[in-house]
mmCIF file of C-alpha atoms and ligand atoms in Angstrom:
data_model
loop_
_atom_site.group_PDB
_atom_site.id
_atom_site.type_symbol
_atom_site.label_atom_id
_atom_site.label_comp_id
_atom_site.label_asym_id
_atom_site.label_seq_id
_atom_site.Cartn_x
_atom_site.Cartn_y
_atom_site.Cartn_z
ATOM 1 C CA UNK A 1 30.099 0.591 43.247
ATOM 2 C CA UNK A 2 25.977 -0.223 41.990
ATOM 3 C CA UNK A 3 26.144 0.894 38.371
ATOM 4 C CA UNK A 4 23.736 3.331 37.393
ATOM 5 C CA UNK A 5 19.902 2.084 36.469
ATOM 6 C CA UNK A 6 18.925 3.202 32.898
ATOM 7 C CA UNK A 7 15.518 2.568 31.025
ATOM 8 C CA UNK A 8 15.261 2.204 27.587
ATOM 9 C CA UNK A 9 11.485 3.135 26.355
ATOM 10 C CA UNK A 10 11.573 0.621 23.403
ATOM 11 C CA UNK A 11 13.758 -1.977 21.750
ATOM 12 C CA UNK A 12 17.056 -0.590 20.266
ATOM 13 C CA UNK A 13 19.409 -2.446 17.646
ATOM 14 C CA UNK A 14 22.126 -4.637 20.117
ATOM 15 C CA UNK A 15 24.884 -1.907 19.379
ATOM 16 C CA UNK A 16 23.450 0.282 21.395
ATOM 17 C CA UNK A 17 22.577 -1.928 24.281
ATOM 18 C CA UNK A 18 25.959 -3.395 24.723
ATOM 19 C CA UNK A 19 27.709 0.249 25.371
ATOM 20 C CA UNK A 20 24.909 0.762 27.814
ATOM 21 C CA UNK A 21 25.792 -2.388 29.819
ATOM 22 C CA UNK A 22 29.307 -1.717 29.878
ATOM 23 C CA UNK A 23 27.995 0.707 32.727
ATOM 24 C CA UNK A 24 25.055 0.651 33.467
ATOM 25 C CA UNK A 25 22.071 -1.617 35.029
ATOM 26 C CA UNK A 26 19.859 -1.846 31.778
ATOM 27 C CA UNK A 27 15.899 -2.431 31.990
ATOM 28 C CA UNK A 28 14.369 -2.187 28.535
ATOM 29 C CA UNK A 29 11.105 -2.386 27.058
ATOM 30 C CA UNK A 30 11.486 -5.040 25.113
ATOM 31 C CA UNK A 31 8.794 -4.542 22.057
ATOM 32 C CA UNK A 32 9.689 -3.245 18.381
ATOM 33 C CA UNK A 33 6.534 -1.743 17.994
ATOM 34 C CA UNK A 34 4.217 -1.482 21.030
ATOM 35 C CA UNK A 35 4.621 1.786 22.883
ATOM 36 C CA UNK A 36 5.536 1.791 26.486
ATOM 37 C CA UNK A 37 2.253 2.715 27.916
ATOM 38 C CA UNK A 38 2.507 5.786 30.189
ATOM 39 C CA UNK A 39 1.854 4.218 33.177
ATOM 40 C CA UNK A 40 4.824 1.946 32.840
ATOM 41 C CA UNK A 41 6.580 4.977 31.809
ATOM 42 C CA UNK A 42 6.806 6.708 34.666
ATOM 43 C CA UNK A 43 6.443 3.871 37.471
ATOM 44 C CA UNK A 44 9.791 2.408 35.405
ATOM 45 C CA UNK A 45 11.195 6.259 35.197
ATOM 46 C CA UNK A 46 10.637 6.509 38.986
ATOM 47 C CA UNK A 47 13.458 3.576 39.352
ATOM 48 C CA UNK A 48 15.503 5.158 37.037
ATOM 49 C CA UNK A 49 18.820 7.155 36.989
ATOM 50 C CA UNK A 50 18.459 7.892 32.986
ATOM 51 C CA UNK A 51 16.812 7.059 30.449
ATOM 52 C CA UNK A 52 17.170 6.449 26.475
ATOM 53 C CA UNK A 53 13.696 7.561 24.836
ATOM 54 C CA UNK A 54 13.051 6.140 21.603
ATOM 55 C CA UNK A 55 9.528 7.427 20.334
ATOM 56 C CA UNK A 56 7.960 10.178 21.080
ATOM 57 C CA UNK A 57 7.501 10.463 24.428
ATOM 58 C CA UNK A 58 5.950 13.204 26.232
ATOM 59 C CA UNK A 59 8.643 14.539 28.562
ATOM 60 C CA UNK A 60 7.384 17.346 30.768
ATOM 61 C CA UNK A 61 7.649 19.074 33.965
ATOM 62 C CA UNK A 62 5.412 16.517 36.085
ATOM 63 C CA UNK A 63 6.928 13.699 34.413
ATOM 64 C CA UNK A 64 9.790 14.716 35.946
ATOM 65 C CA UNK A 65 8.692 15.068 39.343
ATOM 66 C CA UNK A 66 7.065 12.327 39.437
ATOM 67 C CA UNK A 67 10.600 10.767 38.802
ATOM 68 C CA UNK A 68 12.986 12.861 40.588
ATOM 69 C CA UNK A 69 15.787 10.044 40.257
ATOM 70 C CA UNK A 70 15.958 10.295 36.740
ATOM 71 C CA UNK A 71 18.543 12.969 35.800
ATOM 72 C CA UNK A 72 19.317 12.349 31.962
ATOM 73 C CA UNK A 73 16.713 12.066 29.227
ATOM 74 C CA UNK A 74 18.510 10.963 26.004
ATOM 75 C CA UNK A 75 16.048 12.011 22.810
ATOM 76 C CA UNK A 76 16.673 8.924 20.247
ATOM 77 C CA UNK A 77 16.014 11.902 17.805
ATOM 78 C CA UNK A 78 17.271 15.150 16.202
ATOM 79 C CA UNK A 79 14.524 16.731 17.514
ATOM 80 C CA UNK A 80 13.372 17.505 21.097
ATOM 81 C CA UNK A 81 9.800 19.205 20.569
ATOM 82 C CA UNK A 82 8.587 16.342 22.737
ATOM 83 C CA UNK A 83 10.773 17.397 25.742
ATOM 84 C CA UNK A 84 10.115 20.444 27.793
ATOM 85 C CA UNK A 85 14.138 21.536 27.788
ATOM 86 C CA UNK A 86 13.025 24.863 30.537
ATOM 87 C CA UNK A 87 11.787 22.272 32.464
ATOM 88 C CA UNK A 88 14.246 19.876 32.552
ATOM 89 C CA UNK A 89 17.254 22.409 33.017
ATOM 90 C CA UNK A 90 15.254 24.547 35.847
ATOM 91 C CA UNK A 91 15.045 21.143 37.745
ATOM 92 C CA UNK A 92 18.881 20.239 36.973
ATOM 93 C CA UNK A 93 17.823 17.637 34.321
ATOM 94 C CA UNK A 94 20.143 16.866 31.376
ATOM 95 C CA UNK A 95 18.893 16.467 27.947
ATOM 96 C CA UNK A 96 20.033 15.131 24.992
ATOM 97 C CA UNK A 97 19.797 14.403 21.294
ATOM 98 C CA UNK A 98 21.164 12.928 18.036
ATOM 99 C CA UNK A 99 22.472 15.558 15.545
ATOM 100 C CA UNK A 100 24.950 14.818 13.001
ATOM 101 C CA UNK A 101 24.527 11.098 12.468
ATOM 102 C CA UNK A 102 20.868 11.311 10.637
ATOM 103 C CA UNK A 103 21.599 14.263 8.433
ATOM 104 C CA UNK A 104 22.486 12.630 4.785
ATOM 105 C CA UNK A 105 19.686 10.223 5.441
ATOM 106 C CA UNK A 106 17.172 12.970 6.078
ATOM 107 C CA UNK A 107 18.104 14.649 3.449
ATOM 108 C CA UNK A 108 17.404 11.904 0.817
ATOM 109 C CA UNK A 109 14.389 10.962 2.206
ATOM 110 C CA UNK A 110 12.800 14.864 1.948
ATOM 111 C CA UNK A 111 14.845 14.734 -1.650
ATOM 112 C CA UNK A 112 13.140 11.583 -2.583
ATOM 113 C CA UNK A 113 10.134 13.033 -1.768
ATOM 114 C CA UNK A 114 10.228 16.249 -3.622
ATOM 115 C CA UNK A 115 10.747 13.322 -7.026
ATOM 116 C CA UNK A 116 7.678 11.288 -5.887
ATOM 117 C CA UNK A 117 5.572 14.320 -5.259
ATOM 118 C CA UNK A 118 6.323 16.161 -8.633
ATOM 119 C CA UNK A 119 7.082 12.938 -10.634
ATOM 120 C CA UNK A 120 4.220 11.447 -9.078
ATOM 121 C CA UNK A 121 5.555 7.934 -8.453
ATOM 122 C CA UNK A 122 3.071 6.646 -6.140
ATOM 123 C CA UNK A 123 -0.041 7.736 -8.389
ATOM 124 C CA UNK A 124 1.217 6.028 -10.948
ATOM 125 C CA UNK A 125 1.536 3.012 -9.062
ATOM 126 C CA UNK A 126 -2.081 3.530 -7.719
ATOM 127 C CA UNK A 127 -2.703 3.640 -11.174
ATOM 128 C CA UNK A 128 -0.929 0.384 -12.390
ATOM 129 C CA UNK A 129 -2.438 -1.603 -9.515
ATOM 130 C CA UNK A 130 -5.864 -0.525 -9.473
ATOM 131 C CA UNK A 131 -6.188 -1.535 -13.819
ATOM 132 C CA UNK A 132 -6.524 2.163 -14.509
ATOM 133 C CA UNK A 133 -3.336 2.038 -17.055
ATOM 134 C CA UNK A 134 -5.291 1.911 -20.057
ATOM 135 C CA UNK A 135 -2.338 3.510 -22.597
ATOM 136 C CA UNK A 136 -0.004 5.953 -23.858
ATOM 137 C CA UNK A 137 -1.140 9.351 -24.072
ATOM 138 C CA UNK A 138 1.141 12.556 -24.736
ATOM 139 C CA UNK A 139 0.130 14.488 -21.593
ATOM 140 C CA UNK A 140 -0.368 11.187 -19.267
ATOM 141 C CA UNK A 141 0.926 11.374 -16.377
ATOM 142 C CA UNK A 142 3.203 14.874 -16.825
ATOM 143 C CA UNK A 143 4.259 16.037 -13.784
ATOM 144 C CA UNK A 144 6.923 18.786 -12.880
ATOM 145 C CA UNK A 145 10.742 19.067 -13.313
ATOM 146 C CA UNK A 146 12.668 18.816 -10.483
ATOM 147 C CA UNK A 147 15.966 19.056 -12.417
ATOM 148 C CA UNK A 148 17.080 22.839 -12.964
ATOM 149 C CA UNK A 149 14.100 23.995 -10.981
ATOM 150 C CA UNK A 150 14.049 26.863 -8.237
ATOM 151 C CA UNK A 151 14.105 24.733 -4.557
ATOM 152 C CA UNK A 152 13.365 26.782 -1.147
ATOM 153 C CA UNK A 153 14.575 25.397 1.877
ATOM 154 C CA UNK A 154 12.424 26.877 5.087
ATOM 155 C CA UNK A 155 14.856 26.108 7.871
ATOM 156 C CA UNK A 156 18.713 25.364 6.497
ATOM 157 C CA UNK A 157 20.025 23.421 9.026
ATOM 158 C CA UNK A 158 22.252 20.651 9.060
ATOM 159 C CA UNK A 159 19.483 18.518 7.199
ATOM 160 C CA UNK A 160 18.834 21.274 4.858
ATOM 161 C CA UNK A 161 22.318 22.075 3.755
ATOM 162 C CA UNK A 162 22.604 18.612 2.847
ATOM 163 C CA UNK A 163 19.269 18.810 0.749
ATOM 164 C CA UNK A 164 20.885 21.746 -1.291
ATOM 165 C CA UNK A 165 24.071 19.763 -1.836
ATOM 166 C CA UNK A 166 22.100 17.379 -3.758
ATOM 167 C CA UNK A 167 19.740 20.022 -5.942
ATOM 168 C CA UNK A 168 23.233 21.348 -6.890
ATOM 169 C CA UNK A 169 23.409 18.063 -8.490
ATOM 170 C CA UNK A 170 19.936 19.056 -10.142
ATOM 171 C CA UNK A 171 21.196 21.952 -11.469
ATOM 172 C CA UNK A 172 18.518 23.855 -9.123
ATOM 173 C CA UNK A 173 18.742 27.427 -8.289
ATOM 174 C CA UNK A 174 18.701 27.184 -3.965
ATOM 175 C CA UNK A 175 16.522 29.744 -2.239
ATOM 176 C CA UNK A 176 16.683 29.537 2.096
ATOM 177 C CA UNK A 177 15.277 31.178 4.706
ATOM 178 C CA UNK A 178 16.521 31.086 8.644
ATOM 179 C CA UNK A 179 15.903 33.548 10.977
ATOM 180 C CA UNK A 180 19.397 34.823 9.740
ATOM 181 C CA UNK A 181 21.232 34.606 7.027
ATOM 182 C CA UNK A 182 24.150 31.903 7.222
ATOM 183 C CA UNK A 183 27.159 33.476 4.352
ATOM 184 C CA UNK A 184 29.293 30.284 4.954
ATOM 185 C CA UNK A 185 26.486 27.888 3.159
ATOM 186 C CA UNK A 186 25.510 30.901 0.529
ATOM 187 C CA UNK A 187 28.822 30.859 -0.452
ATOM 188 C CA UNK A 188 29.293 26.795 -0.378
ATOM 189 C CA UNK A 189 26.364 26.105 -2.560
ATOM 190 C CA UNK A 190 25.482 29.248 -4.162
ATOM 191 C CA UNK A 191 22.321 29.557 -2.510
ATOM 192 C CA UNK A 192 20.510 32.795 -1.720
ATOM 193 C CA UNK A 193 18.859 34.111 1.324
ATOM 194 C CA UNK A 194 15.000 35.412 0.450
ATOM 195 C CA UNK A 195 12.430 36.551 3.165
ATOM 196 C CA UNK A 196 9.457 34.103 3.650
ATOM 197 C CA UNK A 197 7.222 35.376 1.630
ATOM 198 C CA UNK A 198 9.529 36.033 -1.369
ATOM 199 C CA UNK A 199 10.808 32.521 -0.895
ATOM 200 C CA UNK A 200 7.468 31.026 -1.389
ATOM 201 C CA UNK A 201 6.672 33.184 -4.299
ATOM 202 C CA UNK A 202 9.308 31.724 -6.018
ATOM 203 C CA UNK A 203 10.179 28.324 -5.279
ATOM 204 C CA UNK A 204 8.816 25.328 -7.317
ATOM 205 C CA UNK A 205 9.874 23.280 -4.577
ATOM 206 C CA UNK A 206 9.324 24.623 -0.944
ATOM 207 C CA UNK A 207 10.704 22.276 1.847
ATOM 208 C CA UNK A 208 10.199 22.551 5.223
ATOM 209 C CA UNK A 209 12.512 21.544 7.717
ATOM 210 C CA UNK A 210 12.618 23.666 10.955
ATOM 211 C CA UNK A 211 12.646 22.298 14.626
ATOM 212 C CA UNK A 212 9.181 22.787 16.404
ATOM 213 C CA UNK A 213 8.866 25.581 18.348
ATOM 214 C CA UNK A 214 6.376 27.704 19.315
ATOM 215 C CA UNK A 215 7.412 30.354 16.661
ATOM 216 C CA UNK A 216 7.374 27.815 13.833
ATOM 217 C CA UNK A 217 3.892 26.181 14.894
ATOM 218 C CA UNK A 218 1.544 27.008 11.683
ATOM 219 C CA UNK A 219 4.174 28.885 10.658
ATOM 220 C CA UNK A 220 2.678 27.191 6.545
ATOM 221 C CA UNK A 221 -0.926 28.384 6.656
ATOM 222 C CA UNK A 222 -3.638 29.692 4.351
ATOM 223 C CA UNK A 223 -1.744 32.929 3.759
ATOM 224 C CA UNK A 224 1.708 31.131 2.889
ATOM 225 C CA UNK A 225 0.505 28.494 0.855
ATOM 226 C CA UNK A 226 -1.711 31.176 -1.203
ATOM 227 C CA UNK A 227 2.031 32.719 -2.324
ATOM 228 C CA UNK A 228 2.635 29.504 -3.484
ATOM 229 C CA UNK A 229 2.916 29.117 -7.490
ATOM 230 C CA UNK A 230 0.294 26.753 -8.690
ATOM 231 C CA UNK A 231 3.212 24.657 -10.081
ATOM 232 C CA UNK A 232 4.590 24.133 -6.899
ATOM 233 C CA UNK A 233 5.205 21.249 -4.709
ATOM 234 C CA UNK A 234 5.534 21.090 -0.799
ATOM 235 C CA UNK A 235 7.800 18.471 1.177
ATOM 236 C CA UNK A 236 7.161 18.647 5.280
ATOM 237 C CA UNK A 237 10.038 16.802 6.616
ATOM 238 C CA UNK A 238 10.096 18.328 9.906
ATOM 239 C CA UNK A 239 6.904 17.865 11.665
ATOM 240 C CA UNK A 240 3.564 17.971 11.290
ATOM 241 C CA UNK A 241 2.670 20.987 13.056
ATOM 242 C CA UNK A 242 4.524 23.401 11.109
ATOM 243 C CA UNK A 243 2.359 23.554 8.441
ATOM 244 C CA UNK A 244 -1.627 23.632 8.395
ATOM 245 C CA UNK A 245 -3.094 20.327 7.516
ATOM 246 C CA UNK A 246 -6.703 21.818 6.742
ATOM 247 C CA UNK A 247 -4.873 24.850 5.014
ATOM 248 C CA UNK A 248 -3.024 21.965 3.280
ATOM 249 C CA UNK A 249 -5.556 20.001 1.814
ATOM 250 C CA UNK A 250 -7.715 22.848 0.643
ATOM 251 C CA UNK A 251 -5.184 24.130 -1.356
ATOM 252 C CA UNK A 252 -4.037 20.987 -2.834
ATOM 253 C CA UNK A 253 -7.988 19.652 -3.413
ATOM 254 C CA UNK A 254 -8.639 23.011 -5.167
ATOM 255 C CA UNK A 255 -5.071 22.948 -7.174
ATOM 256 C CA UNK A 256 -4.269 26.062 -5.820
ATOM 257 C CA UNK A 257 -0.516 23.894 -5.329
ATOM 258 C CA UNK A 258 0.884 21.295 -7.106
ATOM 259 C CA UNK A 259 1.452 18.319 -4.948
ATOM 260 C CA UNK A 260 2.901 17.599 -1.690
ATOM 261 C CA UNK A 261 5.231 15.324 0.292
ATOM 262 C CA UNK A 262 4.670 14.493 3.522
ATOM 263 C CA UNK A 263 6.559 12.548 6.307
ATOM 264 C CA UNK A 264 5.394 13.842 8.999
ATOM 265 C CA UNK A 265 1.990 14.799 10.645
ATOM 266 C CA UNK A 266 -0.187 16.191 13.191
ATOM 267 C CA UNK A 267 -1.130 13.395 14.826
ATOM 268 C CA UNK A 268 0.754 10.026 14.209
ATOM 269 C CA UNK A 269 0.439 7.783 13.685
ATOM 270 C CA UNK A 270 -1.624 9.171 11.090
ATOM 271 C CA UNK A 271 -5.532 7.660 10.022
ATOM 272 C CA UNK A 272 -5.695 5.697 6.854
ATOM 273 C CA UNK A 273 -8.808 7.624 6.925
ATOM 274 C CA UNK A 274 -7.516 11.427 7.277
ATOM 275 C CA UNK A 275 -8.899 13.442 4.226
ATOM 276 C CA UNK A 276 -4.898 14.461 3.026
ATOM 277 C CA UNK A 277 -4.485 10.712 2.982
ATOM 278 C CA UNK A 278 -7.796 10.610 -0.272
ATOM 279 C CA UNK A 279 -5.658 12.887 -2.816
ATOM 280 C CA UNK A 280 -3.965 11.926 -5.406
ATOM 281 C CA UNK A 281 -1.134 14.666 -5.303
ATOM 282 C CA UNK A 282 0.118 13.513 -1.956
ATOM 283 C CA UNK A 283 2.867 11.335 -1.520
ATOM 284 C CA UNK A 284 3.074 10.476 2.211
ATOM 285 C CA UNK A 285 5.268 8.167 3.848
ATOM 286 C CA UNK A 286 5.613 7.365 8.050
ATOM 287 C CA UNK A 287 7.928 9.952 9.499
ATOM 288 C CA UNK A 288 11.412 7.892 8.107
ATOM 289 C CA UNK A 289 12.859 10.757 7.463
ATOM 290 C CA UNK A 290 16.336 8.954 9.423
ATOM 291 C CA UNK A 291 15.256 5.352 8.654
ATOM 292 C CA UNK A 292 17.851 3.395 7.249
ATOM 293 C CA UNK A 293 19.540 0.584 9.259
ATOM 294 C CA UNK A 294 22.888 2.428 9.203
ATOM 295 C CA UNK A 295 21.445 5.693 10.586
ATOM 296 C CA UNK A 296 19.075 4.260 13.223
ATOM 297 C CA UNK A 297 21.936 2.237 14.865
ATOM 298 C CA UNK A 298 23.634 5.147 14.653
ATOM 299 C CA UNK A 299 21.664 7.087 16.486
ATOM 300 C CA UNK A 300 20.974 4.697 19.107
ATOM 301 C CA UNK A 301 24.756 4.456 19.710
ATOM 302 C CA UNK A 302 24.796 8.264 20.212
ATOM 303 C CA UNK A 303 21.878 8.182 22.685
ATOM 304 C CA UNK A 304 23.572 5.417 24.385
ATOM 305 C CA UNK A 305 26.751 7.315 24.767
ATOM 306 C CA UNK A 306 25.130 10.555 25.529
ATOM 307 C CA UNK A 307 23.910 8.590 28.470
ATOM 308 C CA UNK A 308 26.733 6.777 29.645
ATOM 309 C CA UNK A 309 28.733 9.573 29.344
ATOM 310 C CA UNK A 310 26.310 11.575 32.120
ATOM 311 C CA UNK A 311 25.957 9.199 34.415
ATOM 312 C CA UNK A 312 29.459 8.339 34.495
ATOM 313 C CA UNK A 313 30.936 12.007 35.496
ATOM 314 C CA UNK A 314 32.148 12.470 31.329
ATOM 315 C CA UNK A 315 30.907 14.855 28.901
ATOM 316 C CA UNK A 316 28.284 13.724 27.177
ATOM 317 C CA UNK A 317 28.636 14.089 23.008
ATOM 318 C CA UNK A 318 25.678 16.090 21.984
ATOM 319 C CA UNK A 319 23.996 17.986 24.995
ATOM 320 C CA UNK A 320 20.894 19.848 24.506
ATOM 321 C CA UNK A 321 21.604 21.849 27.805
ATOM 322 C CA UNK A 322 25.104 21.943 28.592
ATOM 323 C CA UNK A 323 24.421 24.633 31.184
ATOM 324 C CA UNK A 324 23.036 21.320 33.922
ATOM 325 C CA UNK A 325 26.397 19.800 33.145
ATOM 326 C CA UNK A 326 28.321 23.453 34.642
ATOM 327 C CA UNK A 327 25.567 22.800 37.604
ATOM 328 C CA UNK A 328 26.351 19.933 38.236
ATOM 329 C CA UNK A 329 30.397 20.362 37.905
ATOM 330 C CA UNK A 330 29.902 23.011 40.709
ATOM 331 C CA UNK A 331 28.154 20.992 42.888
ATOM 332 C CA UNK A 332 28.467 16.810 42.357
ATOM 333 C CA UNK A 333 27.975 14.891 39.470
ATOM 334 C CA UNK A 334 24.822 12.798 39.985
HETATM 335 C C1 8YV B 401 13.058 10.103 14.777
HETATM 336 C C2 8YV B 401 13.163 12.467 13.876
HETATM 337 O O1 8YV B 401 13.084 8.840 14.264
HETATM 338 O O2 8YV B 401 15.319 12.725 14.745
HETATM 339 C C3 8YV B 401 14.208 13.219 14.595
HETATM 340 O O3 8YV B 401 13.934 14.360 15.021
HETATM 341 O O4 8YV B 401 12.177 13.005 13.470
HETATM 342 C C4 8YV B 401 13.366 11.016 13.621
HETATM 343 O O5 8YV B 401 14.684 10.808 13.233
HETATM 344 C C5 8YV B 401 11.719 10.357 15.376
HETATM 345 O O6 8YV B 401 11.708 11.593 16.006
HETATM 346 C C6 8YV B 401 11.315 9.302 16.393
HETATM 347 O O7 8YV B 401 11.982 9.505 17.601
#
């Protein structure tokens, strides 16, 4: 029997690639950090039976069609905002992603980030390297307590759960809102469930971390940061989108916030030049929210087996649409 054909969109630690050629016909592009262009995309999609996308990828409703062979997308990522999932599953297209196995890394990246911001580590190295260290002065340098501070988690998730595990650590009182209220984590970490607005109005430390989706676009704007103590300090570790960038950098040039931390933006990757980049109270590091050598092999593993496992008539680990998996069980497994 051929073995399946599967592209992978960019080069992927050797873990991953051998449980892929235990079944499959593997074509990759073989670059750490060149971007398939989209051209090659989709003339190398067009031969394909699946694919693992690493990077974000636009995967839409003509991509498909124009590569009607390929019947498994599998997201090297948490997140699938850069897949069109109605798409895929109206056209009997499987999707899939990589929960689980980045969450503790996440989680101390948007932790470390809520330090830097408030502590403000990389100003003061700025500072050091640039000879503008010039001595000890009683009110040099303050920043903000994260320890026994008030933390607000917009979006408590698996990634956010594991960011109020460590503020109990911190001694923080843990503020969260969802679109409902989750008892089973109130009652693990003795966190309480505000509105959005309340939330903001009384966290020192607001971090985001919801999917994006067309509800959550902008969802931080003007308005929301305005209920925002001047004390406070904002970590996106989601994606860009979800908060305002020019609503963002008006309140933090005008102090109307304290600081921010940022992995994630609109456009990335993001200009040296872009005017968030010139303050002093942001901290911003390239989206590695999940990148630690552990966690990235990790989650090319799961990817890997999330693909093997559809093109090889088994159930795939972490679906995104499980309902193309019934479809196909009633009619033949591609
Ligand atoms: C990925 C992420 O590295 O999993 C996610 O949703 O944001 C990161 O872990 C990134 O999306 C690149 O694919």
């Amino acid at each position: 029997m051929t073995k399946p054909r599967v592209l992978v969109t960019r080069r992927v630690p050797e873990a991953a690639q051998v449980i892929l050629r235990t079944a499959c016909e593997v074509h990759t592009w073989d670059h750490e950090e060149e971007p398939m262009p989209q051209d090659e995309l989709v003339r190398a999609l067009r031969e394909s039976d699946g694919a693992l996308i690493v990077g974000m990828h636009r995967i839409d409703g003509p991509l498909m069609d124009e590569a009607p062979r390929c019947r498994v997308y599998a997201n090297m990522a948490v997140g699938y905002d850069n897949i069109d999932v109605a798409a895929a599953t109206a056209r009997g297209v499987l999707i899939t992603n990589t929960p689980g196995v980045l969450t503790e890394t996440t989680a101390d990246l948007a932790f470390g980030l809520m330090i830097a911001a408030a502590r403000r580590l990389y100003e003061g190295q700025r500072i050091i390297l640039e000879g503008r260290w010039k001595g000890w002065s009683p009110m040099f340098m303050t920043g903000q307590d994260v320890y026994g501070a008030t933390l607000g988690i917009i979006g408590a998730g698996r990634i956010g759960q594991a960011v109020a595990r460590r503020a109990r650590g911190f001694d923080m009182r843990i503020l969260y809102h969802n679109r409902r209220p989750d008892p089973a984590f109130e009652a693990e970490v003795g966190a309480s469930y505000r509105q959005l607005d309340d939330l903001l109005r009384e966290a020192d430390f607001v971090v985001v971390l919801v999917p994006l989706t067309p509800e959550t676009r902008g969802l931080i704007g003007a308005r929301e940061l305005a209920l925002m103590k001047p004390t406070a300090v904002l970590v996106n570790a989601a994606r860009g989108p979800v908060v305002d960038e020019r609503a963002l950098y008006a309140a933090l040039r005008d102090r109307r916030i304290w600081a921010a931390g940022l992995d994630v933006f609109d456009e990335e990757p993001v200009s040296p030049d872009h005017p968030l980049l010139s303050l002093p109270n942001v901290t911003a590091v390239p989206h590695i929210g999940s990148a630690s050598v552990r966690t990235r092999t990790r989650m090319a593993e799961l990817a890997a087996e999330n693909l093997v496992a559809a093109l090889t008539g088994r159930q795939p680990p972490t679906p995104v649409n499980p309902e193309v998996l019934r479809q196909w069980r009633k009619e033949r497994w591609p």
